Short mmCIF file of C-alpha atoms in Angstrom, two decimals:
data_model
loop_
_atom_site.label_atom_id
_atom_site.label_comp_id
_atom_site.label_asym_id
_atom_site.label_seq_id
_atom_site.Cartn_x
_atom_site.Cartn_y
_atom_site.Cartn_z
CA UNK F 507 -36.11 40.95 -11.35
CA UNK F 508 -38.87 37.98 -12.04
CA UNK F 509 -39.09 35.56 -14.73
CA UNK F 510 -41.82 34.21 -16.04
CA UNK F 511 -42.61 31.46 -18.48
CA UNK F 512 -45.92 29.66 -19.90
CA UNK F 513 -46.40 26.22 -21.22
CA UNK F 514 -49.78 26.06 -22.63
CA UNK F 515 -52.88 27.68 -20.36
CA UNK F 516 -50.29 27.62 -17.17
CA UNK F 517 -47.73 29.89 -16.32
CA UNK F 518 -44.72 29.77 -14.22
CA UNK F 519 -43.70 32.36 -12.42
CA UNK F 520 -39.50 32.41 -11.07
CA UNK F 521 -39.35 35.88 -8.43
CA UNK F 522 -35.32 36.08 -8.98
CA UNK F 523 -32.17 34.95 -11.73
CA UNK F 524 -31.57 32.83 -8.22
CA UNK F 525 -34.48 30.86 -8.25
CA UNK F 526 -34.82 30.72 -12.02
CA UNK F 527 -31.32 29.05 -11.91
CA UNK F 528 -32.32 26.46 -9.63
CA UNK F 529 -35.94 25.30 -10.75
CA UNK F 530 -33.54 25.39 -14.18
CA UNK F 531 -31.49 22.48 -12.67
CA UNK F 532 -31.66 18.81 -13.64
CA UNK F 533 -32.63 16.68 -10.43
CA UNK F 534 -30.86 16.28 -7.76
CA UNK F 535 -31.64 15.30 -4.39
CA UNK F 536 -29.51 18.21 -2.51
CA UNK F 537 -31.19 21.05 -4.48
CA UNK F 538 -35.04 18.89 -3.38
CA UNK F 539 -33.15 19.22 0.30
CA UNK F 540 -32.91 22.85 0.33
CA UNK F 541 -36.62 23.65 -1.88
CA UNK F 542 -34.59 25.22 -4.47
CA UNK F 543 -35.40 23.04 -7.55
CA UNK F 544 -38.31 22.95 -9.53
CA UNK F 545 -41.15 21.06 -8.17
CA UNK F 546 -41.74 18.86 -11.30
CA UNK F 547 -40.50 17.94 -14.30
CA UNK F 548 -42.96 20.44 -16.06
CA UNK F 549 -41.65 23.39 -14.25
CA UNK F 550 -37.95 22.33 -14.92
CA UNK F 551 -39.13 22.62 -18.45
CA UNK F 552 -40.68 25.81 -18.06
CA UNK F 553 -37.56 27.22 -16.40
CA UNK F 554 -34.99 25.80 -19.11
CA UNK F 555 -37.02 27.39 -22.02
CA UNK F 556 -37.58 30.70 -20.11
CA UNK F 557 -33.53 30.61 -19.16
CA UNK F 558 -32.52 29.92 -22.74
CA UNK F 559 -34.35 33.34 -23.60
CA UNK F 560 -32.19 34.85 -21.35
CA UNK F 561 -29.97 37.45 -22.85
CA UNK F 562 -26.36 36.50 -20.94
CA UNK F 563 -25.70 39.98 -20.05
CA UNK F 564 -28.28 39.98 -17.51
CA UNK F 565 -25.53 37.89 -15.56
CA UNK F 566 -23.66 40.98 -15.14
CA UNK F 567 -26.22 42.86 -13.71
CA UNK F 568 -28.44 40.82 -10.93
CA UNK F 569 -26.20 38.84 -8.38
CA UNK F 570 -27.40 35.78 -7.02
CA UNK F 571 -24.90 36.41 -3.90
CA UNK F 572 -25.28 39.67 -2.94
CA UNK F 573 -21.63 41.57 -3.88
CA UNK F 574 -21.92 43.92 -0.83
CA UNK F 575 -21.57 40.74 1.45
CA UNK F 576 -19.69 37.63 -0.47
CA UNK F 577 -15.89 38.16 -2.05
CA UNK F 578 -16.47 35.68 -4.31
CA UNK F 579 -19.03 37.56 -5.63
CA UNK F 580 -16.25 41.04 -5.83
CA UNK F 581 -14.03 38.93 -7.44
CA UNK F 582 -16.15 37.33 -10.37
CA UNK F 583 -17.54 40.78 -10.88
CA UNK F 584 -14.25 43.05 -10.23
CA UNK F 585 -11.95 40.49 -12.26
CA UNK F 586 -14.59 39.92 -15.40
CA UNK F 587 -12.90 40.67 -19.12
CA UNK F 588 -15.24 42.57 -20.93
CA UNK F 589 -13.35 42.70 -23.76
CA UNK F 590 -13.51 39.30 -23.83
CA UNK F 591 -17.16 38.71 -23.48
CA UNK F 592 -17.69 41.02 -26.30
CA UNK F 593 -17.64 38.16 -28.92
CA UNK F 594 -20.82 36.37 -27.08
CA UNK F 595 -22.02 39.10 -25.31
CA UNK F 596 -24.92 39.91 -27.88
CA UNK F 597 -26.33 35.99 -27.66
CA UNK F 598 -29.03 34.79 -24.92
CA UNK F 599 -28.49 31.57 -23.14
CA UNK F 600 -29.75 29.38 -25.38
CA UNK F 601 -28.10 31.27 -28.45
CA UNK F 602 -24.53 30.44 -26.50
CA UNK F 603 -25.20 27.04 -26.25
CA UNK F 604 -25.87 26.10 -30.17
CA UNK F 605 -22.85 28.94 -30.62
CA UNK F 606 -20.49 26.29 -28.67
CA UNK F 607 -21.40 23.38 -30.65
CA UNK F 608 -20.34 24.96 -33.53
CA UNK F 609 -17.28 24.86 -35.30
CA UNK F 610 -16.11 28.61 -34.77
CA UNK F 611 -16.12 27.59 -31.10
CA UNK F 612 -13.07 26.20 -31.24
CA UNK F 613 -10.12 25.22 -28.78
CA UNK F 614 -8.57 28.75 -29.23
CA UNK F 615 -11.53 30.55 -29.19
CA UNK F 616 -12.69 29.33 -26.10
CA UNK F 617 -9.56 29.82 -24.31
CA UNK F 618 -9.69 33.68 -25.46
CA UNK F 619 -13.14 33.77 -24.20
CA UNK F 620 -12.72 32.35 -20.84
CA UNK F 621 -12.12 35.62 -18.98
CA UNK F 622 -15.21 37.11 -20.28
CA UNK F 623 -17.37 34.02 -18.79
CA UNK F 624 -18.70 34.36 -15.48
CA UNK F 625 -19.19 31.26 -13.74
CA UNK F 626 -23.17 32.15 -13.48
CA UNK F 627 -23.27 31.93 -17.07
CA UNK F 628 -21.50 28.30 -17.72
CA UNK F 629 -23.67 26.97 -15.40
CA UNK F 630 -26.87 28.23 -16.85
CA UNK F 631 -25.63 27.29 -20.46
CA UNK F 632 -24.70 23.71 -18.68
CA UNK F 633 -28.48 23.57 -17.71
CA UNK F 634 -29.60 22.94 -21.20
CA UNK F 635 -27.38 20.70 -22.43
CA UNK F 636 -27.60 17.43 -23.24
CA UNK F 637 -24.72 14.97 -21.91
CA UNK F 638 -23.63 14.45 -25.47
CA UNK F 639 -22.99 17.84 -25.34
CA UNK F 640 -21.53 18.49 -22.21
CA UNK F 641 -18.64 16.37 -23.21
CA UNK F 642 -18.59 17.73 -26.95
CA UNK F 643 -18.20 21.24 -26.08
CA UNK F 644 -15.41 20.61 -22.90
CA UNK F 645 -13.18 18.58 -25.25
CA UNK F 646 -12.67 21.47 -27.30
CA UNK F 647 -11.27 23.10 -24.50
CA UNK F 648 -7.70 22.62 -23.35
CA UNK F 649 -5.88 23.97 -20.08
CA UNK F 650 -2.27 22.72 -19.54
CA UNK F 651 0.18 23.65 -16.60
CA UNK F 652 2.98 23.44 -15.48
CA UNK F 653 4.91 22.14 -12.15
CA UNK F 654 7.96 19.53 -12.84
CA UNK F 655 5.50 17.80 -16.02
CA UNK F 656 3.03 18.97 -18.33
CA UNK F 657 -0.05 18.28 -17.88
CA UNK F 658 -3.31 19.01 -19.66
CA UNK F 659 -2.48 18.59 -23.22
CA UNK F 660 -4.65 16.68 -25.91
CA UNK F 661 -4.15 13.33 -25.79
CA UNK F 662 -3.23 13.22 -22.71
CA UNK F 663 -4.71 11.66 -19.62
CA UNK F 664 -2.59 12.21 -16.01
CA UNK F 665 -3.31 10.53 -12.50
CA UNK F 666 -3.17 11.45 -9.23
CA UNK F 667 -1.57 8.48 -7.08
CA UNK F 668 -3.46 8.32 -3.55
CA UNK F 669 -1.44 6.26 -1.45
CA UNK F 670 -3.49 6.79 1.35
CA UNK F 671 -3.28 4.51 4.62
CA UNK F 672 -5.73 4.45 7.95
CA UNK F 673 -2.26 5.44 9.72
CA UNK F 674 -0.25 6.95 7.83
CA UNK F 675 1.90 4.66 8.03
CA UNK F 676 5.02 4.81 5.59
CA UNK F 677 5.47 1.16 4.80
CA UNK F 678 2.05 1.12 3.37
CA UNK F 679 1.84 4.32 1.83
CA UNK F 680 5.32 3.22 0.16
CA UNK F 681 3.43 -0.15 -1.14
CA UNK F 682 0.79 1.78 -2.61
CA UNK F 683 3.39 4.17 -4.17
CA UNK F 684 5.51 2.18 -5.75
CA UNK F 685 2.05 -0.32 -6.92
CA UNK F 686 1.03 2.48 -8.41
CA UNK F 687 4.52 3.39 -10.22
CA UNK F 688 4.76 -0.04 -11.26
CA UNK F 689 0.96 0.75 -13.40
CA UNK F 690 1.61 3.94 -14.86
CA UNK F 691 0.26 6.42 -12.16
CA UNK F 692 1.31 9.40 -10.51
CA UNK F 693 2.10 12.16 -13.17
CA UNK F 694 -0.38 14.44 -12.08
CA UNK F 695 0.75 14.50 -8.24
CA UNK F 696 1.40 11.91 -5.80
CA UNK F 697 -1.05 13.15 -2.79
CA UNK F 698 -1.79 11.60 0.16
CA UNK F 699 -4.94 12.63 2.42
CA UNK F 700 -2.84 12.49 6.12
CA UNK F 701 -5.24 10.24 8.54
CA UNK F 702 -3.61 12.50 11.29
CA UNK F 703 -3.65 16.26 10.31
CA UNK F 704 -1.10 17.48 12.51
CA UNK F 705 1.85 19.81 11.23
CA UNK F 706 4.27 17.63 12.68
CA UNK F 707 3.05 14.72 10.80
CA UNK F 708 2.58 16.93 7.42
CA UNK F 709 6.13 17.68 7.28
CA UNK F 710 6.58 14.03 8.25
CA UNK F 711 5.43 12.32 4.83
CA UNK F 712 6.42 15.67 2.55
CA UNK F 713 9.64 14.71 3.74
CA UNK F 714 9.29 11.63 2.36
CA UNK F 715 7.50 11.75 -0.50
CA UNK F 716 10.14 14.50 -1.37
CA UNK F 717 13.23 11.61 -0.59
CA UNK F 718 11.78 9.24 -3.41
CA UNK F 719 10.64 11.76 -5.82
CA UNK F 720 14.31 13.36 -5.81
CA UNK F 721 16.05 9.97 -5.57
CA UNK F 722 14.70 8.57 -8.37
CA UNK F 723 14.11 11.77 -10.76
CA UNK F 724 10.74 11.09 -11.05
CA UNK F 725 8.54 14.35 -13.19
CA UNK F 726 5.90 14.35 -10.91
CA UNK F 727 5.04 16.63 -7.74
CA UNK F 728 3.83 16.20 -3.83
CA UNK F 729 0.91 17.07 -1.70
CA UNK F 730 0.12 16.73 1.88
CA UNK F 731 -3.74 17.36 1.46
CA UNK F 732 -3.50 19.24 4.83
CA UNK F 733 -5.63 22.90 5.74
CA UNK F 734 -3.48 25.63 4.01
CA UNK F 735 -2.61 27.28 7.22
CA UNK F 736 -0.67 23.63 8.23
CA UNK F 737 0.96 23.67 4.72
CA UNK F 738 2.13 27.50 5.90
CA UNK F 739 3.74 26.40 8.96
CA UNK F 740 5.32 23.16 7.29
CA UNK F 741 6.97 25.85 4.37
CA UNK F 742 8.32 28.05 7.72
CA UNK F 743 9.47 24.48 9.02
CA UNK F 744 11.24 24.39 5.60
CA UNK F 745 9.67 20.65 4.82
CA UNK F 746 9.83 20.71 1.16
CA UNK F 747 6.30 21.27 -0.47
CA UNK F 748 5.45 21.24 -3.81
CA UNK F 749 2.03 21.86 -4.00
CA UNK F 750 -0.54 24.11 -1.41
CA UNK F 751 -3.92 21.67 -1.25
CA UNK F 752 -7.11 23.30 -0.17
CA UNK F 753 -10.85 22.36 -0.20
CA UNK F 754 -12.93 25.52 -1.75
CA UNK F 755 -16.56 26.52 -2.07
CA UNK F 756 -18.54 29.25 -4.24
CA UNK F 757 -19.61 31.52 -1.43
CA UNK F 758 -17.09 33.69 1.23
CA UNK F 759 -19.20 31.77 3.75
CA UNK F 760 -18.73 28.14 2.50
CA UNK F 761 -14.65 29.23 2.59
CA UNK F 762 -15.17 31.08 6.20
CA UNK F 763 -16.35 27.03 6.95
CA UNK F 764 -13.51 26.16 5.43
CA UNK F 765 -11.45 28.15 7.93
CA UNK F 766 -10.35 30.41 4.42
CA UNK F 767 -10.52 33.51 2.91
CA UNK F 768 -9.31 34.88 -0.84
CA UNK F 769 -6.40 36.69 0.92
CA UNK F 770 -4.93 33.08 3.12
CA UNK F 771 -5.10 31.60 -0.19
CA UNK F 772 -3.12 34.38 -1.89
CA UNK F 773 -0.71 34.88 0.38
CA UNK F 774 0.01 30.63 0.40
CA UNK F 775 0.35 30.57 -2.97
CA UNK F 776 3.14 32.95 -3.17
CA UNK F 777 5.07 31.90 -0.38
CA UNK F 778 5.24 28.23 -2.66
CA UNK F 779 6.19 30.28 -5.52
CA UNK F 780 8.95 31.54 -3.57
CA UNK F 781 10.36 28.39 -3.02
CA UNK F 782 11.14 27.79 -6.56
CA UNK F 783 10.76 24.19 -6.60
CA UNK F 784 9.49 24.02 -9.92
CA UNK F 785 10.98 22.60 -12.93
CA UNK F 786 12.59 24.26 -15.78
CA UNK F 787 11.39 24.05 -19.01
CA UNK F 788 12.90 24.07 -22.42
CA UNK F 789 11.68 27.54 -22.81
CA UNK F 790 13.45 28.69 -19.93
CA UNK F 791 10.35 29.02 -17.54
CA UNK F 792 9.86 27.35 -14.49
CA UNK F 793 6.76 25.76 -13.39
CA UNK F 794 4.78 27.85 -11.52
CA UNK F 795 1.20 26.05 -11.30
CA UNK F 796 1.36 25.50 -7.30
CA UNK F 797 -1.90 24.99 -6.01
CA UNK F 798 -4.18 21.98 -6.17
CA UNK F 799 -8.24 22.37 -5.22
CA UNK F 800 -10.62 20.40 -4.44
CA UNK F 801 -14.47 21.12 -4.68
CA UNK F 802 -17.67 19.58 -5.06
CA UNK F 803 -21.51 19.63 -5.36
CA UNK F 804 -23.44 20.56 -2.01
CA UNK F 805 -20.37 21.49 0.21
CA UNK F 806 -22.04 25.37 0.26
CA UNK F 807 -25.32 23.60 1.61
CA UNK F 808 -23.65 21.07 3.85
CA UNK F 809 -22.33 24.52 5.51
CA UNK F 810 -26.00 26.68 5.25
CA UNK F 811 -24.22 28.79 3.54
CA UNK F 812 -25.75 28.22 -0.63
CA UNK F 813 -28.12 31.46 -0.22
CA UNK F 814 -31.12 29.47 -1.65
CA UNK F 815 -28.68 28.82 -4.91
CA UNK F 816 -28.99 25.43 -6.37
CA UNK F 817 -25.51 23.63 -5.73
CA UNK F 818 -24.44 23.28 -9.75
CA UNK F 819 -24.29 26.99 -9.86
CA UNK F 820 -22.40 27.50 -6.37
CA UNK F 821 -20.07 24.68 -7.46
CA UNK F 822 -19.17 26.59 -10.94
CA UNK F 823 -18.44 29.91 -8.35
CA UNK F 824 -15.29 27.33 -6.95
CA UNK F 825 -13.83 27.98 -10.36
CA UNK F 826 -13.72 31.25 -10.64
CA UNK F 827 -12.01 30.99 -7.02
CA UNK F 828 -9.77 28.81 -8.30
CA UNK F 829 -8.85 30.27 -11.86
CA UNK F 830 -7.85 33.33 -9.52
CA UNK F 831 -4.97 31.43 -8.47
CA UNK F 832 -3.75 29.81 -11.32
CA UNK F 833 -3.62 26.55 -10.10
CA UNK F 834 -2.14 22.92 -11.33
CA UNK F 835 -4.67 21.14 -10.66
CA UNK F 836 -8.58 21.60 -9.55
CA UNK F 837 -10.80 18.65 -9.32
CA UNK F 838 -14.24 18.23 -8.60
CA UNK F 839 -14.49 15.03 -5.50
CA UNK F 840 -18.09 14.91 -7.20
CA UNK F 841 -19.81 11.40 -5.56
CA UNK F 842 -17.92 12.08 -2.07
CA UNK F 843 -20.29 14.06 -0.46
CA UNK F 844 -23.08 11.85 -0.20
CA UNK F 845 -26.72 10.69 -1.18
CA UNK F 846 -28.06 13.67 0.35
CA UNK F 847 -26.68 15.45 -2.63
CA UNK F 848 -26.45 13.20 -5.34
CA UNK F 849 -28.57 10.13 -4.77
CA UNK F 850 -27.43 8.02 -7.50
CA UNK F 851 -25.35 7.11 -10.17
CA UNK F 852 -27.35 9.15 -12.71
CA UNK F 853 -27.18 11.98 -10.60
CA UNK F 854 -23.51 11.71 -10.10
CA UNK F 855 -22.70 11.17 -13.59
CA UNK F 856 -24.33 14.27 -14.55
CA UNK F 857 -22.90 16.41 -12.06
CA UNK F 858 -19.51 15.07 -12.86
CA UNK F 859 -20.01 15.97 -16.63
CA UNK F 860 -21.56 19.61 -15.24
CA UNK F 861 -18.62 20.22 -13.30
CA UNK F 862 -16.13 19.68 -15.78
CA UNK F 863 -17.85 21.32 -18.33
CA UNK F 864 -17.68 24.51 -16.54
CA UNK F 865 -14.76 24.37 -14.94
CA UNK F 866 -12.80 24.02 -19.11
CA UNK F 867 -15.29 26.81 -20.15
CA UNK F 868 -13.62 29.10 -17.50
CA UNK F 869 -10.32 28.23 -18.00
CA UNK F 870 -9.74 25.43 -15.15
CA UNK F 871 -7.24 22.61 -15.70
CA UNK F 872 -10.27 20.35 -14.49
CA UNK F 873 -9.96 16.64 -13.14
CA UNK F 874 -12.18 14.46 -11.70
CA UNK F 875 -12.45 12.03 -8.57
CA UNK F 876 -14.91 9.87 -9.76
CA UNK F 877 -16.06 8.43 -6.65
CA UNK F 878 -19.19 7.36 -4.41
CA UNK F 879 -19.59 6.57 -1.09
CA UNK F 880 -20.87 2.79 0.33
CA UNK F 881 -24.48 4.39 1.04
CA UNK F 882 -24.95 6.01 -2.45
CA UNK F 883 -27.47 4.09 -4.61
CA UNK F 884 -24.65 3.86 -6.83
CA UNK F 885 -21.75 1.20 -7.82
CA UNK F 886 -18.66 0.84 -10.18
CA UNK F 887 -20.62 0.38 -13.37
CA UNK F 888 -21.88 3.87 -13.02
CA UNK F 889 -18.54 5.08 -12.65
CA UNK F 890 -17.45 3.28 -15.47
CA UNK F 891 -19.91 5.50 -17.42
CA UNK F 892 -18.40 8.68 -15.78
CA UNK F 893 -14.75 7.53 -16.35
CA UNK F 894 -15.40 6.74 -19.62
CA UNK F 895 -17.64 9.77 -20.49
CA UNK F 896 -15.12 12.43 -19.07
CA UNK F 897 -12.26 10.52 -20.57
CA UNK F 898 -14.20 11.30 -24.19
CA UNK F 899 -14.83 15.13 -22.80
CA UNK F 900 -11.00 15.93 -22.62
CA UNK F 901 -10.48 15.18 -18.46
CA UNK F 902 -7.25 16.36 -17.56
CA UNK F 903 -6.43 13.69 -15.13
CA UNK F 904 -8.20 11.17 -12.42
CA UNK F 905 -7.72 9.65 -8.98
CA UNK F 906 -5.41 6.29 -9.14
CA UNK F 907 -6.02 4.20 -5.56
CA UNK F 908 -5.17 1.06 -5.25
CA UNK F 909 -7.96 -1.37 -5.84
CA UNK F 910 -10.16 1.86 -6.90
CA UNK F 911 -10.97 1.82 -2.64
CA UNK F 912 -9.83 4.02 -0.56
CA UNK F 913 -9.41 2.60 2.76
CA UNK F 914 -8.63 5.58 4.53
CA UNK F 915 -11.13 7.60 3.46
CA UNK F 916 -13.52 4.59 2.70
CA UNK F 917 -14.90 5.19 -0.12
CA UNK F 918 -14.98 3.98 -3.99
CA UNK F 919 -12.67 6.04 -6.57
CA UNK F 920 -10.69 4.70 -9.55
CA UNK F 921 -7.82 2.39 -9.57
CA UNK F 922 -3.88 2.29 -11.20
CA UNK F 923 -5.84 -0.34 -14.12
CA UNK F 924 -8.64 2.21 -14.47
CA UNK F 925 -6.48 4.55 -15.93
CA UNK F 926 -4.20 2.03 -17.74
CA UNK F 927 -7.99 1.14 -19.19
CA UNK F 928 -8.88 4.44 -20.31
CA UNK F 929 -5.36 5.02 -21.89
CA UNK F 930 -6.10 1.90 -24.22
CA UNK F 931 -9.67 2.54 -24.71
CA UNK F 932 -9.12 6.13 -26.04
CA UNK F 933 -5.35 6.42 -27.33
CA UNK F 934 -4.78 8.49 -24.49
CA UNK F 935 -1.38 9.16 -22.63
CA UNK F 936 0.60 10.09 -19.59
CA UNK F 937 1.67 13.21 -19.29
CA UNK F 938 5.38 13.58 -21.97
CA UNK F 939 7.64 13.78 -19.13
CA UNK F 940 6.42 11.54 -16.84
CA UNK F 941 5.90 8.46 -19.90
CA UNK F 942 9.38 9.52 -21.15
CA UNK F 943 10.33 8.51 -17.10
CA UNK F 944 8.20 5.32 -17.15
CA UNK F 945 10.15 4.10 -20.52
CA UNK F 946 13.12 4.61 -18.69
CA UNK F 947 12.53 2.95 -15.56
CA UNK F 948 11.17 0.02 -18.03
CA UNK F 949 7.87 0.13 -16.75
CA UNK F 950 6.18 1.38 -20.34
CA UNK F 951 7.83 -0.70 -23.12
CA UNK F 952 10.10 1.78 -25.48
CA UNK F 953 8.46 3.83 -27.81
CA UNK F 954 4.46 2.78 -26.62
CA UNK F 955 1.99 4.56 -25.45
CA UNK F 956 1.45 3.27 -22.09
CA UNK F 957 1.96 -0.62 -22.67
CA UNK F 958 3.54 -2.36 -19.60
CA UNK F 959 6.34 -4.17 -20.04
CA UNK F 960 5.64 -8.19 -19.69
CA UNK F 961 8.23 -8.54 -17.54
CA UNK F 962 9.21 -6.48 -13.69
CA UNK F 963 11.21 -3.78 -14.80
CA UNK F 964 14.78 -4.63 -13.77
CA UNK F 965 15.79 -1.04 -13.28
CA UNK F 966 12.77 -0.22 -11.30
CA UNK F 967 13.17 -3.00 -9.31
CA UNK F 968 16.62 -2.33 -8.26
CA UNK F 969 15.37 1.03 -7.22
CA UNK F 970 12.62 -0.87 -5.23
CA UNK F 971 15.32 -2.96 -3.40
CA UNK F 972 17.13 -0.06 -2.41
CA UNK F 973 13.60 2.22 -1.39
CA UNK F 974 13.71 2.32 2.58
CA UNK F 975 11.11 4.72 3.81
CA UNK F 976 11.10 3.74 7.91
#
């Protein structure tokens, strides 16, 4: 079906929801790359206004992938809640979007609604927001899970520690570990991104990371970010793995680049399941949130395999992979993939605000790597604007490397005092368990909310003394 919209004496004419989408999109050099966004800012325009007369029921009934030849596509369409949608299903885009600024949508509304969302129609809805209100409407939305802490709660703000060395070598992974420890980091996972992505070498440092974790009680989980299929054979090697890490796109043929399918993942995430690692709860339950994705921006483009989508609306498909599987964490990587799709700060700190904001609105536990690579007209004021925006819109946790640069990776991220900033800045915490740990340990002073003791922590350092990972 084609869309048209005028703006004065000229008319704009969009042949498909597809390409409406994308001329729809704020710039961004990756959707200029593949000729799917609009050509000026007057046809942008023209697009938005037409695309906030859309009724949001049309999402259900033109694809932009094709469901006879994408799973992603079966699943968002096989999987959608109608009953659900029925509360918003009589408002058009633009309708939804003043809807969600108002007061009845609130924090338990929204997480009723989720199921009835399709990713297609967050990421329209995204298109005509403002950034004030990309971070209003995704702090009313709150996804916590469950592994050995709790993460995701208001008021909360987690980290992921990324010890992460050119070598993998455990003396310097343990330095950035235990650095990070010593500053409040780690509650949302301790992962490290292996330098040699071998099996032998995954069950190598899950071994490890397992020995501290258990010696010292710590509330926090493990990943080897390794392919899913090496994270199989380290489980039948019986290494002990907390979490299953894979990268994941919005099209079956961004995950076939991937070397995935819906199925792999499935089967992964039960086979961790079964290993009941989990922690108990004081309701009984034990947590059960085992996976941990990664996504971002342009990866379905990177791999010719968008479909002439725009990349903000193939990114938003991730989620509804991910909310499949019920995962502990998802996070968008969203400056990591280059200048070719995001050029700059602006366009980074939009997208990282976008992906967020759709990723709550579906139900995701969403976190962010706010990051940019050395070649990106971009540096760490920008992210300083990201951090501090996403901490405002209700982020459930961010990367923690030491020195905010990863020098494995080598590129720019956020650091242990980052977070420790963030915390101050916005009365935010760690996750309960894991700041319950920390007061312990004397590294939080007794009773505060993330203030470091002024003194090393006697009981941590004992521990440190003691902490032999060669």
């Amino acid at each position: 079906m084609s869309y048209t919209h005028s703006i004065g004496t000229r008319s704009y004419h969009f042949e498909d929801l597809r390409a409406l989408l994308g001329r729809a999109s704020p710039l961004r050099s990756g959707d200029q790359l593949a000729g799917v966004g609009a050509q000026d800012s007057q046809e942008r325009l023209a697009a938005q206004m037409c695309l906030a007369e859309l009724p949001l029921s049309r999402f259900l009934n033109e694809a932009i992938v094709p469901y006879e030849i994408d799973e992603v596509t079966r699943l968002i369409v096989d999987r959608h809640d109608a009953s659900a949608f029925a509360r918003v299903s009589h408002l058009t885009v633009g309708d939804f979007r003043n809807w969600l600024l108002g007061d009845a949508a609130d924090g338990p509304t929204l997480k009723a609604l989720a199921p009835g969302l399709t990713p297609e129609m967050v990421a329209a809805v995204s298109k005509l927001c403002r950034v004030q209100d990309l971070v209003l409407i995704a702090r009313k939305c709150t996804v916590v899970t469950r592994f050995r802490g709790t993460l995701g709660e208001r008021g909360r703000l987690a980290t992921r520690l990324q010890p992460n060395h050119p070598t993998d070598d455990l003396s310097g992974i343990a330095a950035s570990m235990l650095d990070g420890l010593l500053l409040g980091s780690g509650d949302a996972v301790i992962g490290i991104n292996p330098a040699t992505d071998n099996v032998v070498q995954v069950v190598r440092l899950l071994h490890k990371l397992d020995e501290v974790i258990s010696r010292y009680k710590i509330p926090t989980q493990s990943c080897v970010l390794t392919h899913v299929t090496n994270t199989l054979q380290a489980m039948e090697r019986r290494a002990p793995v907390d979490l299953v890490f894979q990268s994941i796109g919005g099209t079956q043929a961004t995950n076939t680049s991937f070397g995935i399918d819906l199925a792999l993942l499935g089967h992964a995430r039960q086979a961790a399941i079964e290993l009941k690692r989990g922690g108990l709860f004081k309701s009984g339950e034990r947590g059960s949130n085992v996976m941990y994705f990664e996504t971002g921006q342009g990866s379905a483009l990177s791999a010719g395999a968008n479909h002439g989508c725009d990349q903000q609306t193939i990114e938003a498909r991730a989620y509804a992979v991910a909310r499949a599987f019920d995962p502990l964490l998802v996070n968008t990587v969203v400056g990591f993939i280059g200048p070719e799709y995001l050029y700059n700060g602006k366009q980074i700190i939009r997208a990282g605000l976008e992906d967020h904001f759709c990723g709550k609105l579906l139900g995701v536990p969403m976190g962010c790597d706010v990051c940019y690579t050395n070649h990106a007209e971009a540096d760490s004021d920008d992210m300083d604007a990201l951090l501090t925006l996403l901490c405002a819109a209700g982020c459930n946790f961010i990367m923690g490397v030491p020195g905010a640069d990863d020098i494995m990776l080598n590129y720019q991220s956020t650091s242990f005092h980052d977070a420790l900033a963030m915390r101050h800045i916005m009365g935010l915490r760690a996750s309960p368990e894991f700041e319950a740990w920390l007061q312990m340990m004397e590294v939080f002073e007794p009773g505060s909310d993330s203030r470091l003791v002024n003194h090393f922590p006697p009981s941590f350092i004992g521990a440190l003394r003691q902490l032999e990972l060669e």
